[in-house]
mmCIF file of C-alpha atoms in Angstrom:
data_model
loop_
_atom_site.group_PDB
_atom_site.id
_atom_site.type_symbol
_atom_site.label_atom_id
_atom_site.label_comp_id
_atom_site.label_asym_id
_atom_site.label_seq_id
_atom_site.Cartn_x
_atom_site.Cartn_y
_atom_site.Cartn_z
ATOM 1 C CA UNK A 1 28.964 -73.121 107.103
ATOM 2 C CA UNK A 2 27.168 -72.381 104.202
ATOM 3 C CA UNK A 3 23.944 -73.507 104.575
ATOM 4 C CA UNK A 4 23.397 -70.233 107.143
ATOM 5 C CA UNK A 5 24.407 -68.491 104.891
ATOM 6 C CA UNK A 6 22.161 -69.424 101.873
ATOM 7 C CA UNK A 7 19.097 -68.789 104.164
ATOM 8 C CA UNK A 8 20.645 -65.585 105.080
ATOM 9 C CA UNK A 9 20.496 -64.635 101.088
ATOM 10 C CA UNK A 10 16.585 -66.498 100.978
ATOM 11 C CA UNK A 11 15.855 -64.013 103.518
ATOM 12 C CA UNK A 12 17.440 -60.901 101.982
ATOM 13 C CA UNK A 13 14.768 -59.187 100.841
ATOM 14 C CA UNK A 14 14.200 -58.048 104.293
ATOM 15 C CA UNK A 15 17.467 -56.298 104.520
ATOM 16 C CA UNK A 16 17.439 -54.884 100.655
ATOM 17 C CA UNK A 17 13.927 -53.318 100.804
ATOM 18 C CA UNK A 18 13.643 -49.832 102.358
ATOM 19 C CA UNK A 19 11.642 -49.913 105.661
ATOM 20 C CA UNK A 20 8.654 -48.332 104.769
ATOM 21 C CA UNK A 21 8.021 -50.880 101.837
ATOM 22 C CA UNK A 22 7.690 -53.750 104.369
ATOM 23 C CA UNK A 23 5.324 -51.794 106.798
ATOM 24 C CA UNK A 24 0.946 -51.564 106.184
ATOM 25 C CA UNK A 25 1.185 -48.141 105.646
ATOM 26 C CA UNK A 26 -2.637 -46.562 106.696
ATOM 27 C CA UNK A 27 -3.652 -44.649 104.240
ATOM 28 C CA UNK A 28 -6.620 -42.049 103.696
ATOM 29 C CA UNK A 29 -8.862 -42.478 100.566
ATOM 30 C CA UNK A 30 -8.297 -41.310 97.305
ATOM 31 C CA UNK A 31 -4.755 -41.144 98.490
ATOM 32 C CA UNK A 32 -1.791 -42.654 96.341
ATOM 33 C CA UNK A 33 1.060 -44.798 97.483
ATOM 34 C CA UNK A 34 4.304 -43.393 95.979
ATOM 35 C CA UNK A 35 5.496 -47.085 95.081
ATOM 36 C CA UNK A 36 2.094 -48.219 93.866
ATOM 37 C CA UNK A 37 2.195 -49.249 90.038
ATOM 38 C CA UNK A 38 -0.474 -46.961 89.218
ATOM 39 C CA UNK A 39 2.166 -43.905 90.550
ATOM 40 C CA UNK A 40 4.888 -46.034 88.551
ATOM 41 C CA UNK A 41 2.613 -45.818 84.955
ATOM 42 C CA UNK A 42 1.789 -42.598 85.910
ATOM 43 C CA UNK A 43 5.338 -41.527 86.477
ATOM 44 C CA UNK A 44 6.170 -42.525 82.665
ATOM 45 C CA UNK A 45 3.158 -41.322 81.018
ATOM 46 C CA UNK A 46 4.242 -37.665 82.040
ATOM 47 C CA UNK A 47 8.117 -38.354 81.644
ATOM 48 C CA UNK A 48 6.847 -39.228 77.725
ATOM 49 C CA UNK A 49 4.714 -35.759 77.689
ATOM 50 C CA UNK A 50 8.031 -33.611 79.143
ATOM 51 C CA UNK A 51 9.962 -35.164 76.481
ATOM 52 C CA UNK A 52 7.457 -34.446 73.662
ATOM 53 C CA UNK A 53 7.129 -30.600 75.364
ATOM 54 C CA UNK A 54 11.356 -30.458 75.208
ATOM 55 C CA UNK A 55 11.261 -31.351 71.518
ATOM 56 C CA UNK A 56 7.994 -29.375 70.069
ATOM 57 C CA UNK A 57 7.760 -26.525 72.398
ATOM 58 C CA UNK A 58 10.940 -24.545 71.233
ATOM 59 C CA UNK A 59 10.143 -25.926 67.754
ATOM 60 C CA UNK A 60 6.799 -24.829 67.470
ATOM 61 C CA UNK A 61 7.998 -21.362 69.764
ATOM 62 C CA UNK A 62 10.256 -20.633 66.883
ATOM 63 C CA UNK A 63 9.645 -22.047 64.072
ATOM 64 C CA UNK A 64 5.400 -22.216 63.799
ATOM 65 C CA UNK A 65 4.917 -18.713 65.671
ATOM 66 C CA UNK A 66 5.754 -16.592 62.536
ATOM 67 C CA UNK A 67 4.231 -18.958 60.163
ATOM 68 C CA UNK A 68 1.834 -17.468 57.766
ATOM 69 C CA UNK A 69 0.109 -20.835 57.854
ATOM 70 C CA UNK A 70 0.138 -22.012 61.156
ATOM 71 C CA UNK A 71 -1.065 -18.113 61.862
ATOM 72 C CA UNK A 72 -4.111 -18.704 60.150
ATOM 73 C CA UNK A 73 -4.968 -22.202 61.727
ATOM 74 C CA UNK A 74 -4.763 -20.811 64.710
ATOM 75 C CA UNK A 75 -6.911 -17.931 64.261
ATOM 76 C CA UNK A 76 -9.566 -20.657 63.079
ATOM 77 C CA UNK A 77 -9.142 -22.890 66.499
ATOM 78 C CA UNK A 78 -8.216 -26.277 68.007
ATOM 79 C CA UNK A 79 -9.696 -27.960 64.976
ATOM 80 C CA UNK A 80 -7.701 -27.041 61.767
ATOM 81 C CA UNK A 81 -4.213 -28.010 64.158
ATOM 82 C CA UNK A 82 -3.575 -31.124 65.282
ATOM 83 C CA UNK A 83 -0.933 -29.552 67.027
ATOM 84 C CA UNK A 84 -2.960 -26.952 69.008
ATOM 85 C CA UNK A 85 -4.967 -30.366 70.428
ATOM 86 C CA UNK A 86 -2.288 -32.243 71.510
ATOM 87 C CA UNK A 87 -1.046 -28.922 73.277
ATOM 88 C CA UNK A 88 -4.419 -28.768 75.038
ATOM 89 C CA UNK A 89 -4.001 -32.134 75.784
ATOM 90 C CA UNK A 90 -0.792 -31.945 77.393
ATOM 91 C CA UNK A 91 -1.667 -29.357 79.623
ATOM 92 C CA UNK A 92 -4.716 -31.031 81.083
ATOM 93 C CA UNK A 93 -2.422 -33.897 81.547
ATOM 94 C CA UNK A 94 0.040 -31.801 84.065
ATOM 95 C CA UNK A 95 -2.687 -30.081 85.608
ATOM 96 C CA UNK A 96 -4.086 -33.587 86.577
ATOM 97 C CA UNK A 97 -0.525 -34.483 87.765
ATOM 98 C CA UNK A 98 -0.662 -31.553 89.853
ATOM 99 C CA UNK A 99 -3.872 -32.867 91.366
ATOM 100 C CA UNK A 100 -2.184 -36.580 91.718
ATOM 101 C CA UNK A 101 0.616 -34.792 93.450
ATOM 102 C CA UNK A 102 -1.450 -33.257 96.085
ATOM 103 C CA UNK A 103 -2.892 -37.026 96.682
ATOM 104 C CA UNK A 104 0.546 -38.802 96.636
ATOM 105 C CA UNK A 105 2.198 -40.157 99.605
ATOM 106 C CA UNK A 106 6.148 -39.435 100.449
ATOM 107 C CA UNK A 107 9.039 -41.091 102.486
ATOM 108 C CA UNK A 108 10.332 -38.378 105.272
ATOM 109 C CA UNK A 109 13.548 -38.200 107.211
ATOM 110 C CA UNK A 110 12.760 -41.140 109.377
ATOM 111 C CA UNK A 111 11.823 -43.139 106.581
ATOM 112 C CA UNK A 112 8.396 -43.220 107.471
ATOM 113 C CA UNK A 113 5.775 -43.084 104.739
ATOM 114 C CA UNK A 114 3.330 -39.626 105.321
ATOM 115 C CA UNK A 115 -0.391 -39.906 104.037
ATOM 116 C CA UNK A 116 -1.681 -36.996 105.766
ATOM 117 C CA UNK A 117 -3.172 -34.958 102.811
ATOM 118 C CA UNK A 118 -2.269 -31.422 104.778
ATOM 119 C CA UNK A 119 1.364 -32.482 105.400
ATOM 120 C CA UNK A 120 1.679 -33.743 101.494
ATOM 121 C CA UNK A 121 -0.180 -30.454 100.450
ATOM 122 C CA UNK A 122 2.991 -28.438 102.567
ATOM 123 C CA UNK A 123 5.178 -31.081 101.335
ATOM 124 C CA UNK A 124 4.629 -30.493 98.443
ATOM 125 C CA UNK A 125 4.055 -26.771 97.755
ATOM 126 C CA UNK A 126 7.982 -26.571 99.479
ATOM 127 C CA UNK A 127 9.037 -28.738 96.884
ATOM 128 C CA UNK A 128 7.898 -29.095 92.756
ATOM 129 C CA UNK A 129 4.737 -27.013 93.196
ATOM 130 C CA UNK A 130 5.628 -24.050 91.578
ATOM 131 C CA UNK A 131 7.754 -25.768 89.118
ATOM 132 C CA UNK A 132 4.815 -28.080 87.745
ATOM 133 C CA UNK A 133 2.099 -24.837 87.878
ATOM 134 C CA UNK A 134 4.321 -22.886 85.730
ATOM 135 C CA UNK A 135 4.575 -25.838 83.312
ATOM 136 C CA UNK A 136 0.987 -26.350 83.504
ATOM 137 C CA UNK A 137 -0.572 -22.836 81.936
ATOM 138 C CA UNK A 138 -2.358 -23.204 79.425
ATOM 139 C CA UNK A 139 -0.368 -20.423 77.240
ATOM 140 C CA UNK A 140 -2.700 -21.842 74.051
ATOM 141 C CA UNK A 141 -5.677 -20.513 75.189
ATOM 142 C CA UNK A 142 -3.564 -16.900 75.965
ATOM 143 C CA UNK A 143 -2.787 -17.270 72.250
ATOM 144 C CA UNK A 144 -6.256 -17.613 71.207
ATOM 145 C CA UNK A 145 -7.646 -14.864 73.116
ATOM 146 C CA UNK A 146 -5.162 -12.461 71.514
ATOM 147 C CA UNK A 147 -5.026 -11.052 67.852
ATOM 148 C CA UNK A 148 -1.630 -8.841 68.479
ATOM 149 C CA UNK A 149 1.580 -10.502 66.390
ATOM 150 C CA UNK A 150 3.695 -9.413 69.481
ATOM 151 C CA UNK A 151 1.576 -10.593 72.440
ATOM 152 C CA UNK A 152 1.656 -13.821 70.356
ATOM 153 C CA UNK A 153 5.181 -14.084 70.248
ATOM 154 C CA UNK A 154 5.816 -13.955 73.632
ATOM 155 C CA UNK A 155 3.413 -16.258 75.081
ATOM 156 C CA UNK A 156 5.268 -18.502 72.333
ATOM 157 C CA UNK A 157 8.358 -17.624 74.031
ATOM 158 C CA UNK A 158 6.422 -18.372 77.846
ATOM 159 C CA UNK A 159 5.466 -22.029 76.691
ATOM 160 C CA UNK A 160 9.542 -22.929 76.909
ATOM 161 C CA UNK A 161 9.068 -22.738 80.771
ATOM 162 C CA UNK A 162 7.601 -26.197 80.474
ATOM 163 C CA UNK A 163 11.118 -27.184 79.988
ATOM 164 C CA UNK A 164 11.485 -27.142 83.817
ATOM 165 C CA UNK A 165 10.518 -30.174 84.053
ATOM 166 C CA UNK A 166 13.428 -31.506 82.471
ATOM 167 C CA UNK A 167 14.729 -30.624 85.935
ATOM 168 C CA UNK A 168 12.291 -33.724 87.723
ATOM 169 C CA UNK A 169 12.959 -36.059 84.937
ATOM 170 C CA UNK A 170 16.929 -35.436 85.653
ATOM 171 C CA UNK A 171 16.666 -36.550 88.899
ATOM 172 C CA UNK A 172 14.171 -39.639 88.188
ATOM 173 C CA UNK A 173 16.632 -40.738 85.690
ATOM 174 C CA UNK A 174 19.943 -41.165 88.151
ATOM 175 C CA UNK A 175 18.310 -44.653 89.105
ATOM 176 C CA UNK A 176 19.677 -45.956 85.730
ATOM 177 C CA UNK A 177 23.211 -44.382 86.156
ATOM 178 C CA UNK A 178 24.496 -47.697 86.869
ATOM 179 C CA UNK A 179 23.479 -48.945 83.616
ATOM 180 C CA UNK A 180 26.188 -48.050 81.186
ATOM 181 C CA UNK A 181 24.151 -48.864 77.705
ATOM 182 C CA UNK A 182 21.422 -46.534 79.441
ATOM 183 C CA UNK A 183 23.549 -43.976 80.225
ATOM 184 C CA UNK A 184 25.534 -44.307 76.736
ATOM 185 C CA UNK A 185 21.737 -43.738 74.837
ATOM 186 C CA UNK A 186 20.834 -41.131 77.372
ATOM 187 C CA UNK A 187 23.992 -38.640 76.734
ATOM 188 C CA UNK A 188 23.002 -39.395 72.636
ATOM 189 C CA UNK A 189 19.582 -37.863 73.529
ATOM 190 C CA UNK A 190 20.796 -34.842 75.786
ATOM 191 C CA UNK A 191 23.175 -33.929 72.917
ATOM 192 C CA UNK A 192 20.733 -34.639 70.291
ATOM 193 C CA UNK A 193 18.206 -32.270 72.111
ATOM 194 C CA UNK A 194 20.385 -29.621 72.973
ATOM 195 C CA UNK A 195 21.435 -29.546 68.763
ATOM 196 C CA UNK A 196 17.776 -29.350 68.182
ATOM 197 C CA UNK A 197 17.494 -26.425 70.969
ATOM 198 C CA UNK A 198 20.007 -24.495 69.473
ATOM 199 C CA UNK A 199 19.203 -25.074 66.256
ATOM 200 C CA UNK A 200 15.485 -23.283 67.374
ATOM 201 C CA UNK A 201 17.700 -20.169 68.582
ATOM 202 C CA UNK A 202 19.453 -19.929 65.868
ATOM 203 C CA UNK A 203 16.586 -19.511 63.080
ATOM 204 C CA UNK A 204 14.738 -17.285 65.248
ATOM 205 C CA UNK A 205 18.340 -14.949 65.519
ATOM 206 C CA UNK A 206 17.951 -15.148 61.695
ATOM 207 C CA UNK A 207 14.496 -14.647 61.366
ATOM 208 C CA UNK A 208 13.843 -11.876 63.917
ATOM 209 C CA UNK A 209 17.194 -9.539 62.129
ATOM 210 C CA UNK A 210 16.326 -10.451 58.833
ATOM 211 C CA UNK A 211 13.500 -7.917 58.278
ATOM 212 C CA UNK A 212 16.373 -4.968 59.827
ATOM 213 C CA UNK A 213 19.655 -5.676 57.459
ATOM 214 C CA UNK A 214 20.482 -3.051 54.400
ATOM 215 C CA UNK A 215 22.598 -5.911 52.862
ATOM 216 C CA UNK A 216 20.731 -9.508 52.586
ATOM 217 C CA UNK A 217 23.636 -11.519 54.058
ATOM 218 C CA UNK A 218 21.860 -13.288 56.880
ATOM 219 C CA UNK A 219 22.071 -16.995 56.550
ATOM 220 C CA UNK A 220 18.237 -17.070 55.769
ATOM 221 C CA UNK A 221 18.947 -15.515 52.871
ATOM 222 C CA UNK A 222 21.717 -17.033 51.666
ATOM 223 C CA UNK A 223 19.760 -20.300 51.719
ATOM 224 C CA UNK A 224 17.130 -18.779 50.230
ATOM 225 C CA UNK A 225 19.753 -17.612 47.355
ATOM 226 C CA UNK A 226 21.331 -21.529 47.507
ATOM 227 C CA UNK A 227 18.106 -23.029 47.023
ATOM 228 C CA UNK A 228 16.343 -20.770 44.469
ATOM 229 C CA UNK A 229 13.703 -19.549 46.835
ATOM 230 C CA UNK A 230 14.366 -16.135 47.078
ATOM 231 C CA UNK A 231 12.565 -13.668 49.930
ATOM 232 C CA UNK A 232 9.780 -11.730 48.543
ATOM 233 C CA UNK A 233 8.760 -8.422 51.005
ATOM 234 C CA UNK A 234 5.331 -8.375 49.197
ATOM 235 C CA UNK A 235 4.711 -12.227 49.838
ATOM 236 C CA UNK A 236 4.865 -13.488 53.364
ATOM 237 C CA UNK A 237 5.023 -16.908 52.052
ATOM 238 C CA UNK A 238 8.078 -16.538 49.780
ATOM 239 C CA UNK A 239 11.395 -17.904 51.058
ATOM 240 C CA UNK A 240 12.311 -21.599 52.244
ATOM 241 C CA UNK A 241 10.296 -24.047 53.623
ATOM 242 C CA UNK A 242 9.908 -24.440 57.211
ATOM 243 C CA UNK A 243 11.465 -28.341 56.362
ATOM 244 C CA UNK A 244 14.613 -26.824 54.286
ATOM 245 C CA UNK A 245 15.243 -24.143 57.514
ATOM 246 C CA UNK A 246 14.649 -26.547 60.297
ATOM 247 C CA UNK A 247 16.917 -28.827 58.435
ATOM 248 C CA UNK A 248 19.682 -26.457 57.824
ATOM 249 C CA UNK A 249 19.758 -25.487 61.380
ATOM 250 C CA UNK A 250 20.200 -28.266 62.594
ATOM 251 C CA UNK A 251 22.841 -29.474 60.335
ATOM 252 C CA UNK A 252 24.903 -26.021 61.528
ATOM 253 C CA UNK A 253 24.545 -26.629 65.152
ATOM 254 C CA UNK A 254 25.422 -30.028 65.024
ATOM 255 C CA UNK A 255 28.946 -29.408 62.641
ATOM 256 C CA UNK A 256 29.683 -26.748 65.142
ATOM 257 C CA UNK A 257 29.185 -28.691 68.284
ATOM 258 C CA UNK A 258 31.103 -31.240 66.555
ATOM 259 C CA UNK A 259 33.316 -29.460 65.500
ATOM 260 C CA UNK A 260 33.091 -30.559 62.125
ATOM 261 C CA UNK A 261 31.957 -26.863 60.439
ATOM 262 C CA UNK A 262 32.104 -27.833 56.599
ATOM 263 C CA UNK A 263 31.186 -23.614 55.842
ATOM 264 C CA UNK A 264 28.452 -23.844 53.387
ATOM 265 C CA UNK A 265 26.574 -22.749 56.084
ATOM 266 C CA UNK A 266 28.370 -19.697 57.790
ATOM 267 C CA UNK A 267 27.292 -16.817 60.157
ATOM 268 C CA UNK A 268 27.571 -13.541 58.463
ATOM 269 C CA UNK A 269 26.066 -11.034 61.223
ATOM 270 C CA UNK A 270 27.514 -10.210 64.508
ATOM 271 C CA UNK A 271 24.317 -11.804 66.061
ATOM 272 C CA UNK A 272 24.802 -14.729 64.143
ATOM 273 C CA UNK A 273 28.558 -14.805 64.668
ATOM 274 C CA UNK A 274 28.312 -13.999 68.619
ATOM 275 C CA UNK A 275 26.060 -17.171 68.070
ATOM 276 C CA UNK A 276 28.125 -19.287 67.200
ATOM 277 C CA UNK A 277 31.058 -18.892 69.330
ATOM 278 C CA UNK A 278 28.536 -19.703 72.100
ATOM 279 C CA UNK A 279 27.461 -22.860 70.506
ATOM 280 C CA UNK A 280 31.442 -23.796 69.949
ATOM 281 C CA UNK A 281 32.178 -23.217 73.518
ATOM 282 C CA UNK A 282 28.969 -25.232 74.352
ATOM 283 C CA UNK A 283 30.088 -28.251 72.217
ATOM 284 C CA UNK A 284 33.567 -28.251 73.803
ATOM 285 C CA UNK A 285 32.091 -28.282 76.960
ATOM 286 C CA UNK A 286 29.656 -31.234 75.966
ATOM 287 C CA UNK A 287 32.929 -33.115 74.314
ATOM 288 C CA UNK A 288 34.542 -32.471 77.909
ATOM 289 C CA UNK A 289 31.134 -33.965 80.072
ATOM 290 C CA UNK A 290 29.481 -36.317 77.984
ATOM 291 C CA UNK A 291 31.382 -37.786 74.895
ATOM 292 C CA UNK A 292 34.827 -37.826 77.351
ATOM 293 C CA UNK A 293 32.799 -40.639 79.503
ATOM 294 C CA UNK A 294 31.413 -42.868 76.164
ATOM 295 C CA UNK A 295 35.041 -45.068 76.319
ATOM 296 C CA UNK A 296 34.950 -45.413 79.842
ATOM 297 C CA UNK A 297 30.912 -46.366 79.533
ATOM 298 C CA UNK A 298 31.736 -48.668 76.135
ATOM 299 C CA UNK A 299 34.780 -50.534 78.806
ATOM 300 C CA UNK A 300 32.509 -50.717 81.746
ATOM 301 C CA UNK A 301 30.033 -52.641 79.146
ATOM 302 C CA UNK A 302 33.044 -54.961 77.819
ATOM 303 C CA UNK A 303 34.444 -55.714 81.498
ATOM 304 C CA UNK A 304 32.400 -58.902 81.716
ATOM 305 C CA UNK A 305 33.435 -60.224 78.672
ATOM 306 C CA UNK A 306 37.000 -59.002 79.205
ATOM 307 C CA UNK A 307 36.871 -60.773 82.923
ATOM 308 C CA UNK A 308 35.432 -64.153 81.264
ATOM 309 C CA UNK A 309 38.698 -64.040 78.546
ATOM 310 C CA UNK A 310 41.087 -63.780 81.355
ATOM 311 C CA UNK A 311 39.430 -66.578 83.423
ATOM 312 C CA UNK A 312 39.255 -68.403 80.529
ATOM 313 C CA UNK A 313 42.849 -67.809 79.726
ATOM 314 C CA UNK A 314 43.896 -68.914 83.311
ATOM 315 C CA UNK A 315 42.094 -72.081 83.164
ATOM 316 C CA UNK A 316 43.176 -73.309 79.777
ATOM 317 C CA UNK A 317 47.296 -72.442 81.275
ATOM 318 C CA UNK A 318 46.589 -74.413 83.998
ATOM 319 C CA UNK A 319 45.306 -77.571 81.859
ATOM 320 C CA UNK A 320 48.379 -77.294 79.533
ATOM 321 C CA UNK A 321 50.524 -76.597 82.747
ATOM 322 C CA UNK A 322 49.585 -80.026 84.361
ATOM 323 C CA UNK A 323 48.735 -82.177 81.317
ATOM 324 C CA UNK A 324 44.803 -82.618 82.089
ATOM 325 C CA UNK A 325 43.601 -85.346 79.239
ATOM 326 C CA UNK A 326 41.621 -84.643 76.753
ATOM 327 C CA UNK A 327 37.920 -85.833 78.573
ATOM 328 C CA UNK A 328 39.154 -84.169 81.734
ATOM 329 C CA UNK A 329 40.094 -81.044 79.726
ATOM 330 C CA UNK A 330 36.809 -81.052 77.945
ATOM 331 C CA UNK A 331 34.401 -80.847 81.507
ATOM 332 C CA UNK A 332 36.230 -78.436 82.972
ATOM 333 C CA UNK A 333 35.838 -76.180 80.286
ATOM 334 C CA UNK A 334 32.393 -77.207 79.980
ATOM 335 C CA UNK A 335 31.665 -76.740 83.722
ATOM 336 C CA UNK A 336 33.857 -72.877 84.070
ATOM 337 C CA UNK A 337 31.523 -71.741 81.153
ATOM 338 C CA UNK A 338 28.653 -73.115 82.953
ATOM 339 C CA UNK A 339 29.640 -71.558 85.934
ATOM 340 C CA UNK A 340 29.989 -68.236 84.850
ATOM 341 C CA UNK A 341 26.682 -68.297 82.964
ATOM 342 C CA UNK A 342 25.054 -69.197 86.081
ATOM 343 C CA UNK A 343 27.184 -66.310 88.509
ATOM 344 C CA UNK A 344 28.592 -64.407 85.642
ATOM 345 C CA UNK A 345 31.846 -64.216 87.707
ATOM 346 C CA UNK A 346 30.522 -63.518 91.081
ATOM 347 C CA UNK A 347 32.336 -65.535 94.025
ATOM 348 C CA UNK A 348 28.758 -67.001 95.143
ATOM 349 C CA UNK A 349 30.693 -68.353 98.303
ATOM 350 C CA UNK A 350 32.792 -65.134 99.091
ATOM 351 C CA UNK A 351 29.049 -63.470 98.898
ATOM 352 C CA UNK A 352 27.578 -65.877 100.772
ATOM 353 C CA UNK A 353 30.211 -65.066 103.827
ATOM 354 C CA UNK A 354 29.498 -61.591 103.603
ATOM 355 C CA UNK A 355 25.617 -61.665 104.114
ATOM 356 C CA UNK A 356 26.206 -64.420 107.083
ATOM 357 C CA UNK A 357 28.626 -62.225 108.846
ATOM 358 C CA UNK A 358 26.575 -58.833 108.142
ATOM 359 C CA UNK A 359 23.681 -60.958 109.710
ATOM 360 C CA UNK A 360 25.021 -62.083 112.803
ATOM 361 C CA UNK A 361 26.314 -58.265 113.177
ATOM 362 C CA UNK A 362 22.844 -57.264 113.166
ATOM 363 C CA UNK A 363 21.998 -59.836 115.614
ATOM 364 C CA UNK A 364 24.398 -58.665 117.728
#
C-alpha cells in the first residue's frame, strides 16, 4: 500500500507547483519572466534600495536639510557629497525598475502567464505605476536647481514619498510569515524604523519652533544647555552636533514607545508635548500588534523541541513500564532520535496516505 504512495510523493512536484510554472510560456523579446532568477536578484536589489530610502530619506529630510554644512556641499554639487551620489544613484535604479516593470510578465485570473507587452503596460499602470513614478523623481536635481531655503525644504519634505514603497515590500514579505525567527527579526526592524521615523519628526518639531520661543525651553536647547554647547543667533553653526541630536532623539522616542521615559529628556512646548502623547499612543499600539505576538512566535519556534521532549518522555515510560533490557533500551532510543532527525516528527506514513488518496481523487 505504500509503495503508491511513495511514487505519488516522487511525483509531487506536479501537484505543488502553480500551473503556469510547468507550462513553455511564449514569450516576446526583451520580455522578463516573473519567476526568472534574474526578476528574483532584481527583486532584492531594489527591496535593499527601499530600505536604505526608509532609513536616510527622513534622516537626511530632517536632519541634513538645515545643515549649514551639508547646505554648502550641496550648493557645490554631486561631488563634495557622497550622499547626493548615492541619491542619484538610487533614483536611476527605480526608474530602471520602472522600465523592467513595463517588460515583466504576470500570472492573471486563470493562472495563465501574460507576455503581451500592451496588456503588461495596462497591467501595470492599474496597479504600482503611479506608486513607483512618484518614488522615482529625482527631487535632488529640484534641489540643485533652486537657491531658495524654503523651496529646499520642501522638496526635502517630497523625497519621503519614496517611502511608498514600503507598501510593495509589505506585501513581498508575507511569503516568510510562516517563518517565526523571520517574522520575530522583522517586527525588531519595523519598530526599530518607526523609533528612527519619529525620532526625525521630533527634531524637526524642535528645530523648526526653536527660532519662534521668547523663553529657550525647547528640548534643543536644553541639550544644548546639558551639553555645554549653547545656541549662538550670530553663528549658524553653534549648538549640538547633528550626532549628539540624532542620538538624543532617538533615545526619547524609543523610552516613550517603551514606555520606559527616564525624563532627562522631556517635552516642554505644547508642540513637543502634543508630540509625545502621539508617540505614547503609537507605542501602546505597537506593544498591542507586534511585541503581544513575540511569546507566541518564541513558542511556535520551541514546539519542535517541546514535541521531541514529550515523545521522548513517552518512549522512555514505556521502556521502564515493560522492563526493556538494557541493549534493547539503548536502540530504541538510538533509532526514535534517528527517526525524528530524519522526519522531525512528521507521520511519514499518515502523509503518505494522504497524497495517495488526494491522487486517486484527482483521478477520479
Amino acid at each position: 500500500f505504500l509503495e503508491p504512495a511513495n511514487q505519488a510523493v516522487l511525483s509531487l512536484g506536479a501537484d505543488v507547483l502553480p500551473e503556469y510554472k510547468l507550462q513553455t510560456p511564449r514569450i516576446n523579446k526583451f520580455t522578463i519572466l516573473h519567476y526568472s532568477p534574474f526578476k528574483a536578484v532584481w527583486d532584492w536589489l531594489i527591496l535593499l534600495l527601499v530600505i536604505y530610502t526608509a532609513i536616510f530619506t527622513p534622516y537626511s529630510a530632517a536632519f541634513l536639510l538645515n545643515d549649514s554644512e551639508e547646505r554648502k556641499r550641496r550648493e557645490c554639487g554631486y561631488s563634495c557629497s557622497p550622499l547626493n551620489v548615492v541619491d542619484l544613484i538610487v533614483d536611476i535604479m527605480f526608474i530602471i525598475d520602472i522600465l523592467i516593470n513595463f517588460r515583466t510578465t504576470y500570472v492573471n485570473q486563470n493562472e495563465e502567464v501574460v507576455s503581451d507587452p500592451a496588456k503588461i503596460a495596462i497591467h501595470y499602470f492599474k496597479g504600482w505605476f503611479l506608486i513607483d513614478m512618484v518614488a522615482a523623481i529625482p527631487f535632488d536635481l529640484l534641489i540643485f536647481g533652486s537657491g531658495s531655503e524654503e523651496t529646499t525644504t520642501l522638496i526635502g519634505l517630497l523625497k519621503t514619498a519614496r517611502l511608498l514603497r514600503l507598501v510593495r515590500v509589505a506585501r513581498k514579505l508575507d511569503r516568510y510569515s510562516e517563518y517565526g525567527a523571520a517574522v520575530l527579526m522583522l517586527l525588531m526592524c519595523i519598530f526599530a524604523l518607526i523609533a528612527h521615523w519619529l525620532a526625525c519628526i521630533w527634531y524637526a518639531i524642535g528645530n523648526v519652533e526653536r527660532p519662534y520661543l521668547a523663553h529657550k525651553i525647547g528640548w534643543l536647547d536644553s541639550l544644548g544647555e546639558q551639553l555645554g554647547k549653547h545656541y549662538n543667533k550670530s553663528d549658524a553653526s553653534s549648538g549640538p552636533s547633528i550626532k549628539d541630536k540624532y542620538v538624543t532623539a532617538l533615545y526619547f522616542t524609543f523610552s516613550s514607545l517603551t514606555s520606559v521615559g527616564f525624563g532627562n529628556v522631556s517635552p516642554n512646548t505644547n508642540s513637543e508635548k502634543i508630540f509625545s502623547i502621539c508617540v505614547m499612543l503609537i507605542g501602546s499600539l505597537m506593544y498591542a500588534s507586534i511585541f503581544g505576538n513575540v511569546s507566541a512566535i518564541i513558542q511556535r519556534l520551541y514546539s519542535g523541541t517541546a514535541r521531541y521532549h514529550m515523545q521522548m518522555l513517552r518512549v522512555k515510560e514505556f521502556i521502564r513500564f515493560h522492563q526493556i533490557p538494557n541493549p534493547l533500551r539503548q536502540r530504541l532510543e538510538e533509532y526514535f532520535q534517528h527517526a525524528w532527525t530524519y522526519t522531525n516528527g512528521i507521520d511519514m506514513n499518515m502523509v503518505c496516505c494522504s497524497v495517495f488518496q488526494a491522487q486517486i481523487m484527482r483521478n477520479r
